[in-house]
XYZ file of C-alpha atoms in Angstrom:
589
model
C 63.601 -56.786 -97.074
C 62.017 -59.161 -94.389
C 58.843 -58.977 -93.422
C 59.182 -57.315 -90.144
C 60.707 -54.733 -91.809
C 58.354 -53.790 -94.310
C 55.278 -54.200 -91.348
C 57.420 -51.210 -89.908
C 56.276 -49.510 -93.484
C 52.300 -49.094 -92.416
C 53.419 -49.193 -88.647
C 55.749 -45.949 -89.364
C 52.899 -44.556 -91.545
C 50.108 -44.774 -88.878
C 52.725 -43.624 -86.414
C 53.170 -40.661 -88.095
C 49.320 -39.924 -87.295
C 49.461 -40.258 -83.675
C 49.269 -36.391 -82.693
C 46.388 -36.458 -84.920
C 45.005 -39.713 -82.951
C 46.019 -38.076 -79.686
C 43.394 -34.759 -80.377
C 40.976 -36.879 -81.982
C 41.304 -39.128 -78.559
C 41.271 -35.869 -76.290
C 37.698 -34.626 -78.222
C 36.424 -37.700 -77.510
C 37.127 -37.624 -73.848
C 35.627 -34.089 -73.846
C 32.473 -35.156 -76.234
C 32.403 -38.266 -73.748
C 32.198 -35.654 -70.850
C 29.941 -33.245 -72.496
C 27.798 -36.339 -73.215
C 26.482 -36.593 -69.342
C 24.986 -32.807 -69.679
C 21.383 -34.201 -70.605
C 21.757 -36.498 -67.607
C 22.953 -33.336 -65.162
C 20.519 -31.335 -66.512
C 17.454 -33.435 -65.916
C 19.219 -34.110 -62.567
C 18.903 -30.312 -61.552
C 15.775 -29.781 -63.116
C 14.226 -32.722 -60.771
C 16.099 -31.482 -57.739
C 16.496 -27.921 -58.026
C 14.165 -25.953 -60.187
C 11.046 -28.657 -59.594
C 11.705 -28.101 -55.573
C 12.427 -24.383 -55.597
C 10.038 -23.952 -58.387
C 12.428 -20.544 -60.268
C 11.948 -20.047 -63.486
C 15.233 -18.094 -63.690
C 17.246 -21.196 -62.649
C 15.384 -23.186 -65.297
C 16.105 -20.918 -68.374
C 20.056 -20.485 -66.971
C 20.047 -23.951 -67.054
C 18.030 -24.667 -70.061
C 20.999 -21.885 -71.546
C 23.557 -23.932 -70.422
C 22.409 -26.622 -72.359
C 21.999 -25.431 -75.634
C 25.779 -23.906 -75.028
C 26.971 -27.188 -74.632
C 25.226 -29.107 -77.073
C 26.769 -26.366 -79.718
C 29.644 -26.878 -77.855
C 29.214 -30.871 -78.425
C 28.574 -30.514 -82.127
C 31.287 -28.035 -82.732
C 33.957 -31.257 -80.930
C 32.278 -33.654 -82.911
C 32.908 -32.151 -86.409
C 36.496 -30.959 -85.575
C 37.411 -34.739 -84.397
C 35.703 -35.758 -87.168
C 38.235 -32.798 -88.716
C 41.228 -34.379 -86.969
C 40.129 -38.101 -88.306
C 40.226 -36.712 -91.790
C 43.446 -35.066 -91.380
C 45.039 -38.489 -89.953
C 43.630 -40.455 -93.281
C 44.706 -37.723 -95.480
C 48.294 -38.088 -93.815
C 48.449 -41.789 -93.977
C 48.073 -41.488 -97.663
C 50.668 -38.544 -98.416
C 52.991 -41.008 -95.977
C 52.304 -44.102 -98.449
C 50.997 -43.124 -100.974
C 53.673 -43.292 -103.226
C 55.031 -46.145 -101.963
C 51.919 -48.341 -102.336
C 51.250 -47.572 -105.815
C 55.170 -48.510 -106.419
C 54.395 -51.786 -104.600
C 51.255 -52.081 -106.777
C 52.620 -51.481 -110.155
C 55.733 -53.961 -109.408
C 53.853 -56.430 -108.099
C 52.707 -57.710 -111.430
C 56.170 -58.165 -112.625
C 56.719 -60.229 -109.049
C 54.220 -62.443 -109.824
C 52.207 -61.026 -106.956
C 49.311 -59.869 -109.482
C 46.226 -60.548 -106.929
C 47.909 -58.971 -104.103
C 48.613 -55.927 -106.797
C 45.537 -55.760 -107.934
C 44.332 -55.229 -104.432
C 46.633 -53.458 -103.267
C 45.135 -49.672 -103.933
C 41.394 -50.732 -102.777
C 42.953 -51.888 -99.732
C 45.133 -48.789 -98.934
C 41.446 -46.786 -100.062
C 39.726 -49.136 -97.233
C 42.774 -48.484 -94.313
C 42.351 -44.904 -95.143
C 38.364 -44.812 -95.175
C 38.764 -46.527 -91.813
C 40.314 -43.968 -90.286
C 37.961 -41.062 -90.972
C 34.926 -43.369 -90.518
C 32.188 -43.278 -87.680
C 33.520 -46.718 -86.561
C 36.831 -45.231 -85.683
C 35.347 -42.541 -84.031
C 33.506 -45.404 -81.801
C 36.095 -47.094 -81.006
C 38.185 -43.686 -79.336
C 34.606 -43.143 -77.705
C 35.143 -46.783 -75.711
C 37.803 -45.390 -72.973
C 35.188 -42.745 -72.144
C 32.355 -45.460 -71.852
C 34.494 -47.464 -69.501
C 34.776 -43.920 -67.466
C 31.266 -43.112 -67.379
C 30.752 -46.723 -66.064
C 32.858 -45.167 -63.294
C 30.658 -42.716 -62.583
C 27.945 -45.210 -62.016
C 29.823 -47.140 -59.562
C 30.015 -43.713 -57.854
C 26.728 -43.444 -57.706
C 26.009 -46.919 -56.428
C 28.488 -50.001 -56.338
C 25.129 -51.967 -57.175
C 24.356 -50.244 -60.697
C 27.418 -50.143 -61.444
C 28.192 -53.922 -61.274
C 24.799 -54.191 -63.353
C 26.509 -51.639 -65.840
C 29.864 -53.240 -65.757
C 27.842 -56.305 -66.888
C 25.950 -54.696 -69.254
C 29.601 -53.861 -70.844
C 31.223 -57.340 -70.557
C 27.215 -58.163 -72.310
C 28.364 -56.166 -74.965
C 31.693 -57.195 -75.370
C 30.930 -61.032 -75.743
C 28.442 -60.032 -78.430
C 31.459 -58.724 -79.994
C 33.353 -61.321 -80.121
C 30.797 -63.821 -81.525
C 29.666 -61.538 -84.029
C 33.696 -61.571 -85.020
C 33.592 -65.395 -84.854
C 30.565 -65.513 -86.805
C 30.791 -62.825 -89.864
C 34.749 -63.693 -90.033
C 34.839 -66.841 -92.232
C 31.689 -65.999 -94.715
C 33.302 -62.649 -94.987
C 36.549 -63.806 -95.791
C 35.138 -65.687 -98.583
C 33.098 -63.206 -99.801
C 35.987 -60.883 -100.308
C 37.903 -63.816 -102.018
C 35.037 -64.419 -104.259
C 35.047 -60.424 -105.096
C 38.503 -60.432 -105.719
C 38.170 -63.590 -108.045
C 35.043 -61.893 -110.105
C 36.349 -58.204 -110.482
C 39.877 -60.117 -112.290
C 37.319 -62.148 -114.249
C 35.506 -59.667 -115.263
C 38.468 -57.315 -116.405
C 39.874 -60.474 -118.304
C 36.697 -60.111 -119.747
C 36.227 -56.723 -121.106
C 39.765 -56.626 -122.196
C 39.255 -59.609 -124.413
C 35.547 -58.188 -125.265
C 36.596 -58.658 -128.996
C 37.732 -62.436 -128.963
C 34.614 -62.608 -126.444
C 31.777 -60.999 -129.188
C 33.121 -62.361 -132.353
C 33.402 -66.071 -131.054
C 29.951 -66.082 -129.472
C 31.500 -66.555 -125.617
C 29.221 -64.196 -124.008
C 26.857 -66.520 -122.745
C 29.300 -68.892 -121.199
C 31.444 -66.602 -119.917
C 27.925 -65.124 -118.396
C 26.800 -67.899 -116.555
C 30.189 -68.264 -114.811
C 30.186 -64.716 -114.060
C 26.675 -65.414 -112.377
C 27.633 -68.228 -110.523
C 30.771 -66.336 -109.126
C 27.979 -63.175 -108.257
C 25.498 -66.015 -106.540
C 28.282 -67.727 -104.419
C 29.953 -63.909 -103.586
C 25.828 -62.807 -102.920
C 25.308 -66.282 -100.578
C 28.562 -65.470 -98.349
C 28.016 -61.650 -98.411
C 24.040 -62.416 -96.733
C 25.508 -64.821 -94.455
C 27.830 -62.509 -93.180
C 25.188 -59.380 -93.439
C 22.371 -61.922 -91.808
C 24.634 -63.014 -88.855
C 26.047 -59.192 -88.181
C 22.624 -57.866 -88.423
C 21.481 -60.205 -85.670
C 24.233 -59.544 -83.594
C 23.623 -55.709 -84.300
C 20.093 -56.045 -83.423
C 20.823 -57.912 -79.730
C 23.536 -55.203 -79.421
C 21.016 -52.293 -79.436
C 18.450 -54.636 -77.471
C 21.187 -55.344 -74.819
C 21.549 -51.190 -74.753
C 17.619 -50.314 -74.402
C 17.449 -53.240 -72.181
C 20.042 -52.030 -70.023
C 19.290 -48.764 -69.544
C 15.539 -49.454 -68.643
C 16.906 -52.062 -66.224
C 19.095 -49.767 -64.625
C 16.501 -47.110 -63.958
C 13.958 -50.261 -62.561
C 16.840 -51.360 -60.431
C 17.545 -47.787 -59.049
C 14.087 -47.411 -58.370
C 14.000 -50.952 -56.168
C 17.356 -49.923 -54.217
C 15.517 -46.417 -53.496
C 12.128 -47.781 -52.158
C 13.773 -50.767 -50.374
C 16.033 -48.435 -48.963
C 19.331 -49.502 -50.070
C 19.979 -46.465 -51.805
C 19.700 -43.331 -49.625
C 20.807 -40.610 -53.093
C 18.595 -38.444 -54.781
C 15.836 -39.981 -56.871
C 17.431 -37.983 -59.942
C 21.132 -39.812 -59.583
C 18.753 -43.036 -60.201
C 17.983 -41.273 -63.686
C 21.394 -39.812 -64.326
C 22.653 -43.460 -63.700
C 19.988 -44.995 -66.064
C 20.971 -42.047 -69.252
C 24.804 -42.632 -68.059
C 24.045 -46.316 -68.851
C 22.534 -46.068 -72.364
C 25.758 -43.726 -73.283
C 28.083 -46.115 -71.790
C 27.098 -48.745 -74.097
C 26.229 -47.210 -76.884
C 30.151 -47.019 -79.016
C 30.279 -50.725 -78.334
C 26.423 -50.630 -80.126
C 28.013 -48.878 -82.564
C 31.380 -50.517 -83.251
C 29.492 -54.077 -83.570
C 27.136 -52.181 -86.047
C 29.927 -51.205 -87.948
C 31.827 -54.378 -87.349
C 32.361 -55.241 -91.116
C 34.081 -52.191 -91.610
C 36.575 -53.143 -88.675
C 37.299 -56.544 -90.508
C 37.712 -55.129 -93.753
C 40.014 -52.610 -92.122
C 42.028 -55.331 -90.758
C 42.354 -57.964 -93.429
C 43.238 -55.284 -95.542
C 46.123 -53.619 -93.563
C 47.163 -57.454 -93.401
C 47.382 -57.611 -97.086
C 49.379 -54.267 -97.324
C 51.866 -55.303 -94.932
C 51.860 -58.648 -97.070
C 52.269 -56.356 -99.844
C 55.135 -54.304 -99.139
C 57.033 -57.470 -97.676
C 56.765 -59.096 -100.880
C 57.661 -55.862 -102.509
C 60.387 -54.552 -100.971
C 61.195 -50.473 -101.752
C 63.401 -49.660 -104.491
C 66.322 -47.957 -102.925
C 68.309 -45.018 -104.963
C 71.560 -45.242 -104.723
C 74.002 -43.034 -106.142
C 73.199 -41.202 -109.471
C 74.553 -42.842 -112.398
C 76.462 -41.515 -115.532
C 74.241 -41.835 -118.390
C 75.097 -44.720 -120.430
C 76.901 -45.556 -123.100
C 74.797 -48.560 -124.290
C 77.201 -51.895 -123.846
C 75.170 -54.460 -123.111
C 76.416 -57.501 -121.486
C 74.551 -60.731 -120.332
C 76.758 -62.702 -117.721
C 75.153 -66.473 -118.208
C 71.622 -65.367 -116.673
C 69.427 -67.830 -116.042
C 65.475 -66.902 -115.430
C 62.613 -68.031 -114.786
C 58.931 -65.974 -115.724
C 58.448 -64.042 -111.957
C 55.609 -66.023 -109.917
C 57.173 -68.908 -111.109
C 58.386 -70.904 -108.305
C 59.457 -74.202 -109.769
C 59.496 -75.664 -113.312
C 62.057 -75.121 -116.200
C 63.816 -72.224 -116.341
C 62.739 -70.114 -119.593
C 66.410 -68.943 -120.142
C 69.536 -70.939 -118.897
C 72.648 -69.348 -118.958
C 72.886 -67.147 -121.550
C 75.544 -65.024 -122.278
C 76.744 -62.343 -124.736
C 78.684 -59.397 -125.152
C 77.360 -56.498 -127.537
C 79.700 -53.333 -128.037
C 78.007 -49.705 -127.244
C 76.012 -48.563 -130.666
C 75.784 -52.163 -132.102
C 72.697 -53.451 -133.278
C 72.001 -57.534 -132.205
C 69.192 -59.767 -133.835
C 67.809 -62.133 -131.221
C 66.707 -65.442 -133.560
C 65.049 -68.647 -132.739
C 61.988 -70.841 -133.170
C 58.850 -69.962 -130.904
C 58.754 -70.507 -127.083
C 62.753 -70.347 -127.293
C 63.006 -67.595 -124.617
C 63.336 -64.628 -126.679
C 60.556 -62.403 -125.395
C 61.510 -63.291 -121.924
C 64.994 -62.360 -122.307
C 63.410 -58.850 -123.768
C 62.145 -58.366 -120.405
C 65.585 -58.799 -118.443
C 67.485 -56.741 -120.962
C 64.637 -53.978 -119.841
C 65.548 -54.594 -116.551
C 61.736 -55.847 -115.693
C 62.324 -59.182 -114.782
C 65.121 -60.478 -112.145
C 67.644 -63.147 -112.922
C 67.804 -66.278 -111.281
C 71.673 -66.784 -111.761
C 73.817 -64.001 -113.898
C 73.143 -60.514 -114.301
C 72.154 -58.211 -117.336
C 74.607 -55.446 -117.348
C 74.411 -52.387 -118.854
C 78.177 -50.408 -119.151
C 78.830 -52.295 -116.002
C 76.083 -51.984 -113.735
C 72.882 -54.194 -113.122
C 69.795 -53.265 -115.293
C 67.314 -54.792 -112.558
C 68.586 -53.133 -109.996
C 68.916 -49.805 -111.580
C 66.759 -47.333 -110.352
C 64.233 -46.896 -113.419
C 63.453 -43.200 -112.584
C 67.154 -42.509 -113.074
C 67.685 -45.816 -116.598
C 64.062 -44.925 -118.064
C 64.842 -42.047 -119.932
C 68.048 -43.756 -121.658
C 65.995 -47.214 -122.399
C 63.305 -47.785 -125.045
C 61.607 -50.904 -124.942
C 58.542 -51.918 -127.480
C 57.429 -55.356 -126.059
C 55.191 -57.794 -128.371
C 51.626 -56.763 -126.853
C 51.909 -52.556 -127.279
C 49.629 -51.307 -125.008
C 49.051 -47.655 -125.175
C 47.182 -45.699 -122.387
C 43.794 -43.496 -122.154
C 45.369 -39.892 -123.377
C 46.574 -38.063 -125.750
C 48.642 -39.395 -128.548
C 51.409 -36.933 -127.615
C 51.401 -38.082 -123.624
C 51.686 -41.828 -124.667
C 54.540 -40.924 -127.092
C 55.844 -38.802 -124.044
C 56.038 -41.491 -121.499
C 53.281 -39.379 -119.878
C 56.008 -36.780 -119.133
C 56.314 -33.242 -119.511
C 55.898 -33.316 -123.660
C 58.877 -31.363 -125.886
C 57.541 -30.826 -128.545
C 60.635 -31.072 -130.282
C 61.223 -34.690 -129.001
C 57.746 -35.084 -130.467
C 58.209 -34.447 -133.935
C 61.481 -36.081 -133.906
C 60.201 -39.445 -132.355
C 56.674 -39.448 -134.968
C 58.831 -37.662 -137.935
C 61.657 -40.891 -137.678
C 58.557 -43.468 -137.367
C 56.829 -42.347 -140.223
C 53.937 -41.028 -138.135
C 54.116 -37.652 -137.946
C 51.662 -37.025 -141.119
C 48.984 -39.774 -139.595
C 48.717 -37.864 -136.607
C 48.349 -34.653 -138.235
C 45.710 -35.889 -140.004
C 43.708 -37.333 -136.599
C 41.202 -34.835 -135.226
C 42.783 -32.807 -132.881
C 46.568 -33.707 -133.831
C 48.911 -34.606 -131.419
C 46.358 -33.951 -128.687
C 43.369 -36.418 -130.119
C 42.824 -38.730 -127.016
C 43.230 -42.710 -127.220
C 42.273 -45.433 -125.350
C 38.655 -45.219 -123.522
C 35.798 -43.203 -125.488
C 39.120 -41.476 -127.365
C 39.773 -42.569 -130.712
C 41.080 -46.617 -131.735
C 43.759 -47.020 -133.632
C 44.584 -49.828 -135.607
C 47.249 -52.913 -134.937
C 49.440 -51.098 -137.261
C 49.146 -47.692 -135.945
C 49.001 -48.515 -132.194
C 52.743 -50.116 -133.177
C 54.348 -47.334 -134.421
C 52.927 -45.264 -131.811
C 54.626 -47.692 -129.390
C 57.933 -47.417 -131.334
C 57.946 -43.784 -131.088
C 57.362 -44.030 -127.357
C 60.366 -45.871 -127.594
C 62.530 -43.879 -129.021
C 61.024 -40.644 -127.996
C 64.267 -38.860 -126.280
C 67.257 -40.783 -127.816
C 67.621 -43.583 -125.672
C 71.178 -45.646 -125.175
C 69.425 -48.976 -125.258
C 66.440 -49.708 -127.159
C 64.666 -53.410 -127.018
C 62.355 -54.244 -129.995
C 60.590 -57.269 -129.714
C 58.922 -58.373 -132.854
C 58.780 -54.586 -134.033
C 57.048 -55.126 -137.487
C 54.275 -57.894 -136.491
C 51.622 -55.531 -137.730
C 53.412 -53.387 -140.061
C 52.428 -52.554 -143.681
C 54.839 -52.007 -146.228
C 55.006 -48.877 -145.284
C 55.206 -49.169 -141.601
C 58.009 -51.958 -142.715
C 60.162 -48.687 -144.416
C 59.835 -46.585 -141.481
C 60.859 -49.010 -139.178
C 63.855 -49.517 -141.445
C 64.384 -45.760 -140.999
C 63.633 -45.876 -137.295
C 66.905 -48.813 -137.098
C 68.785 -46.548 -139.125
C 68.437 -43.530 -137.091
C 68.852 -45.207 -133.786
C 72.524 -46.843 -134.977
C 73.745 -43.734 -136.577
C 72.889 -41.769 -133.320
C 75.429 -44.873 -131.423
C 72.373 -46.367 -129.884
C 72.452 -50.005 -129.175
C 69.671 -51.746 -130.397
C 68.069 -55.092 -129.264
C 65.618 -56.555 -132.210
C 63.891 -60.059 -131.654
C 62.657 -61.293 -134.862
C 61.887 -63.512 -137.592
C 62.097 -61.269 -140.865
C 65.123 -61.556 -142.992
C 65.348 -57.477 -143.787
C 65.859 -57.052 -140.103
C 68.140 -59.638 -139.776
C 70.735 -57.972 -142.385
C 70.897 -54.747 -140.517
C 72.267 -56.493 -137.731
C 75.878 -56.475 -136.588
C 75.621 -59.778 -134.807
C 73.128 -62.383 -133.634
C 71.877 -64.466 -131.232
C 70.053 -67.677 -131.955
C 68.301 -69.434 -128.434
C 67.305 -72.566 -128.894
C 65.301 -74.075 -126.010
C 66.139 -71.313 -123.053
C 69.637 -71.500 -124.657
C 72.104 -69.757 -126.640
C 73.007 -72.462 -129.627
C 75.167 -69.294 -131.140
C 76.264 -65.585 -130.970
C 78.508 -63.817 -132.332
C 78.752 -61.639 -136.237
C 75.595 -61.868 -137.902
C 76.885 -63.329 -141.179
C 79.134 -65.855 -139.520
C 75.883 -67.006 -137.418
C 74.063 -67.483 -140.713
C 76.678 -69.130 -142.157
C 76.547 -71.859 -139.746
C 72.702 -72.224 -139.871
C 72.630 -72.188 -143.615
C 75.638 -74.709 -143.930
C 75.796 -78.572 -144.028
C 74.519 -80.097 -140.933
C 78.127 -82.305 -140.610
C 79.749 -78.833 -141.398
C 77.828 -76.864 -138.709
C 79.815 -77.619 -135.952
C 83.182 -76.682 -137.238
C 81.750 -73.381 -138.244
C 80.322 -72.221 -135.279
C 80.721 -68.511 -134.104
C 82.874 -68.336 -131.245
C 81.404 -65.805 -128.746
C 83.146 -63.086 -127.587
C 86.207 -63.586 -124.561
C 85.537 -60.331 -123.371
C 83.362 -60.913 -119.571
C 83.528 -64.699 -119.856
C 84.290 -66.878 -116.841
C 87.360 -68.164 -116.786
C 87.480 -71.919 -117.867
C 84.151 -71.779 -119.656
C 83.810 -72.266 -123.514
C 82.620 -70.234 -125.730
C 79.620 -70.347 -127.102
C 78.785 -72.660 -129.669
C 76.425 -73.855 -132.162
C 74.459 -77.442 -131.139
């Protein structure tokens, strides 16, 4: 998706809030109206009830007022109504959408912008139901009322039309000013709120190794150059805020002073109360752009963060459904992918064409000495990270372009770092589904954890994660491998399974393979441990990014275990099936 196209994502969304936008523009033309009723009514108190001297016009009047003022407030809390309902639409609108964006955006390498990303949609949305918004629909109706000072004289209202283009130049500089320190700032925020999250994840490594204090004073130093930028751009809007409402007061005094000269010299033949009404209209006139350059922060943070949602979404373009899908089977083929970790825009691929070919309800052992590719190649099987070249196919069809809603429930993945979420044990075991309880059982009773959690203190519903209870390396493990398999899955990835298994977490996991192949489940197992290694069918062994062999387990330990002159001769020969045409098989180097 290009990046016009996703712009047309938060355009659509705020376009879908322009009746809302329209009302909340049509109160403020009536507030901005209702608005010159202290002016009219001081005008017909000094004209009228002061020269005819009836108390009955004064209370009518007087009446009439408070009428309109409840009138006023009643328009000012339903815009305010209307505002609300605009936000609240924007967000149903995108929502969804953004949070998608946000939660893919790590896996595109786009982690600042993803981290972000809600805050920013928080900030848009904010914006819209804020005063500042309602300030800036009040400016149309400030350029009116300066109409109705040129009515009243051409003179005031040149000085008022002035006083405006005063206002609007105060604007500006205060946007020239506060732009680059608050820019900064928010980069600095950004760069301190991922620091400190790196931070208190880590808190372990952090406490036992005595890095507090470092990691302190860097955290300071981040807070003292975000603090320096944030005053500078407080300081300089604060000034500009200050000569704003200065400029106002100034104004509106002025105008009544002027009025009074054009009356006594002569120049102005009105009522002496139009010199008032002109002076009030004046001070009302002015006083949205007062409070929009007040408020002028808010408008740049608006901004820069609408920018960085439509940034956002054209970086992450929408996941389209297509069709539905048969469930699968579980073959699993990789056509000579090549990959690189996402973010990554240069540098050595991790993987370089790899291929194999593993029949539905097979189980394959992914081998090989460290930094060889194999958790990376995890993550395409999953369907989590794209391919440069070749595709990951699973019974035919492209795993990363799958739509995961529809794949998830048939794939089980376990990746090296488990992380479980803040819940209950049965929700992270659930996928944070619906729970069946039946799956429940099943998936704990296969893993060997069904008696562990009955013996936690509330069961299956004992929270983890945050103030619930902590588990152990061990136990978090298994809890990940029953999320994995929790609702027989067709595919299930396993990387490093048993890295902080006991013996008996070793057995169950045994189980757990033994279960998934006799239910014709294909399974996916990187690892290192021989007992794993002999329930295989076959076996892949990357070497550098590469595939050095693949094909029958024993014959691919036969040619690692053989004489080196021998090994060459005894390669596996992969499997024909899916191979380019005039490409070899693979081979052992």
């Amino acid at each position: 998706m290009n990046p016009e196209a996703s712009v047309s994502e938060v355009q659509t969304a705020l376009s879908g809030q322009k009746p809302a936008f329209v009302r909340a523009a049509l109160f403020s033309a009536v507030i901005g109206v209702l608005m010159l009723s202290p002016s009219l009514y001081m005008f017909q108190v000094y004209d009228r009830v002061v020269n005819s001297r009836s108390m009955m016009t004064l209370g009518m009047l007087t009446l009439l007022l408070v009428l309109v003022y409840i009138v006023l407030e009643v328009l000012q809390w339903a815009r305010q109504g209307v505002l609300r309902q605009a936000a609240e639409g924007f967000d149903l609108t995108l929502g969804k959408r953004i949070y998608d964006a946000v939660f893919r955006a790590n896996l595109h390498g786009a982690r600042n912008l993803g981290m972000r990303g809600l805050h920013d949609f928080t900030t848009v949305r904010e914006f819209i139901s804020s005063p500042v918004m309602a300030g800036l629909l009040d400016i149309p109706m400030a350029l009116l009322l300066i109409g109705v000072i040129f009515w009243i004289d051409t003179l005031l209202g040149c000085f008022g039309l002035v006083s405006a283009a005063i206002q609007g130049a105060i604007t500006f500089f205060n946007k020239r000013s506060s732009a680059s320190p608050l820019a900064k700032a928010n980069a600095l925020s950004n760069q301190a709120q991922s620091f400190i999250e790196a931070s208190l994840k880590n808190g372990e490594v952090v406490q036992a190794m005595g890095m507090t204090g470092g990691l302190r004073q860097r955290w300071l130093k981040q807070q003292k150059d975000l603090l320096l930028h944030q005053a500078q751009a407080s300081d300089r809007a604060g000034v500009f805020g200050s000569l704003s409402k200065y400029v106002q007061q100034v104004s509106s005094s002025l105008m009544l002073g002027l009025g009074a000269g054009l009356l006594i010299t002569g120049h102005f033949t009105g009522s002496a109360g139009l010199i008032l009404v002109a002076s009030i209209v004046a001070g009302r006139a002015l006083a949205p752009l007062t409070q929009v350059i007040i408020g002028w922060q808010n408008v740049v943070g608006a901004r820069e963060s609408l920018t960085r949602l439509k940034e956002l979404l054209s970086k992450i373009p929408d996941s389209e459904s297509g069709l539905s899908l048969p469930a699968p089977t579980g073959r699993l083929v990789a056509e000579y992918v090549t990959a690189r970790a996402p973010g990554a825009q240069s540098g050595k691929p991790v993987l370089q064409n790899v291929f194999f070919d593993v029949p539905a309800g097979k189980m394959l052992a992914i081998i090989g000495p460290s930094a060889s590719g194999k958790s990376s190649l995890a993550h395409l099987l999953v369907g989590v990270w794209p391919c440069l070249a070749g595709k990951v196919r699973l019974d035919g069809v492209d795993v990363y372009t799958w739509d995961k809603r529809e794949l998830g429930p048939y794939i089980g993945f376990l990746p090296q770092d488990v992380s479980l979420f803040e819940g209950t044990v049965a929700q992270n075991i659930a996928r944070f589904g619906k729970p069946d309880t039946d799956r429940l059982k099943t998936a704990a009773t296969i893993t060997g954890l069904h008696e562990h959690i009955l013996a936690l203190p509330k069961g299956y519903n004992t929270r983890i994660g945050g103030d619930g209870v902590k588990l152990s390396g061990g136990m978090r493990q298994r809890v990940g491998l029953a999320r994995a398999i929790y609702g027989s899955p067709r595919l299930v990835v396993l990387d490093e399974p048993n890295a902080n298994l006991d013996e008996a977490g070793e057995t169950a996991l045994a189980n757990t393979l033994q279960v998934l192949r006799s239910a014709g489940a294909t399974v996916v197992v990187v690892t290192h441990r021989k007992n794993l290694l002999a329930m295989a069918d076959m076996a892949l062994l990357l070497v550098d990014g590469q595939a050095r062999a693949f094909g029958p387990r024993n014959e691919v330990l036969a040619a690692l275990q053989g004489p080196a002159p021998q090994r060459q001769a005894a390669a596996p020969r992969a499997p024909v099936i899916g191979m380019r045409p005039g490409v070899k098989p693979l081979a052992l180097a």
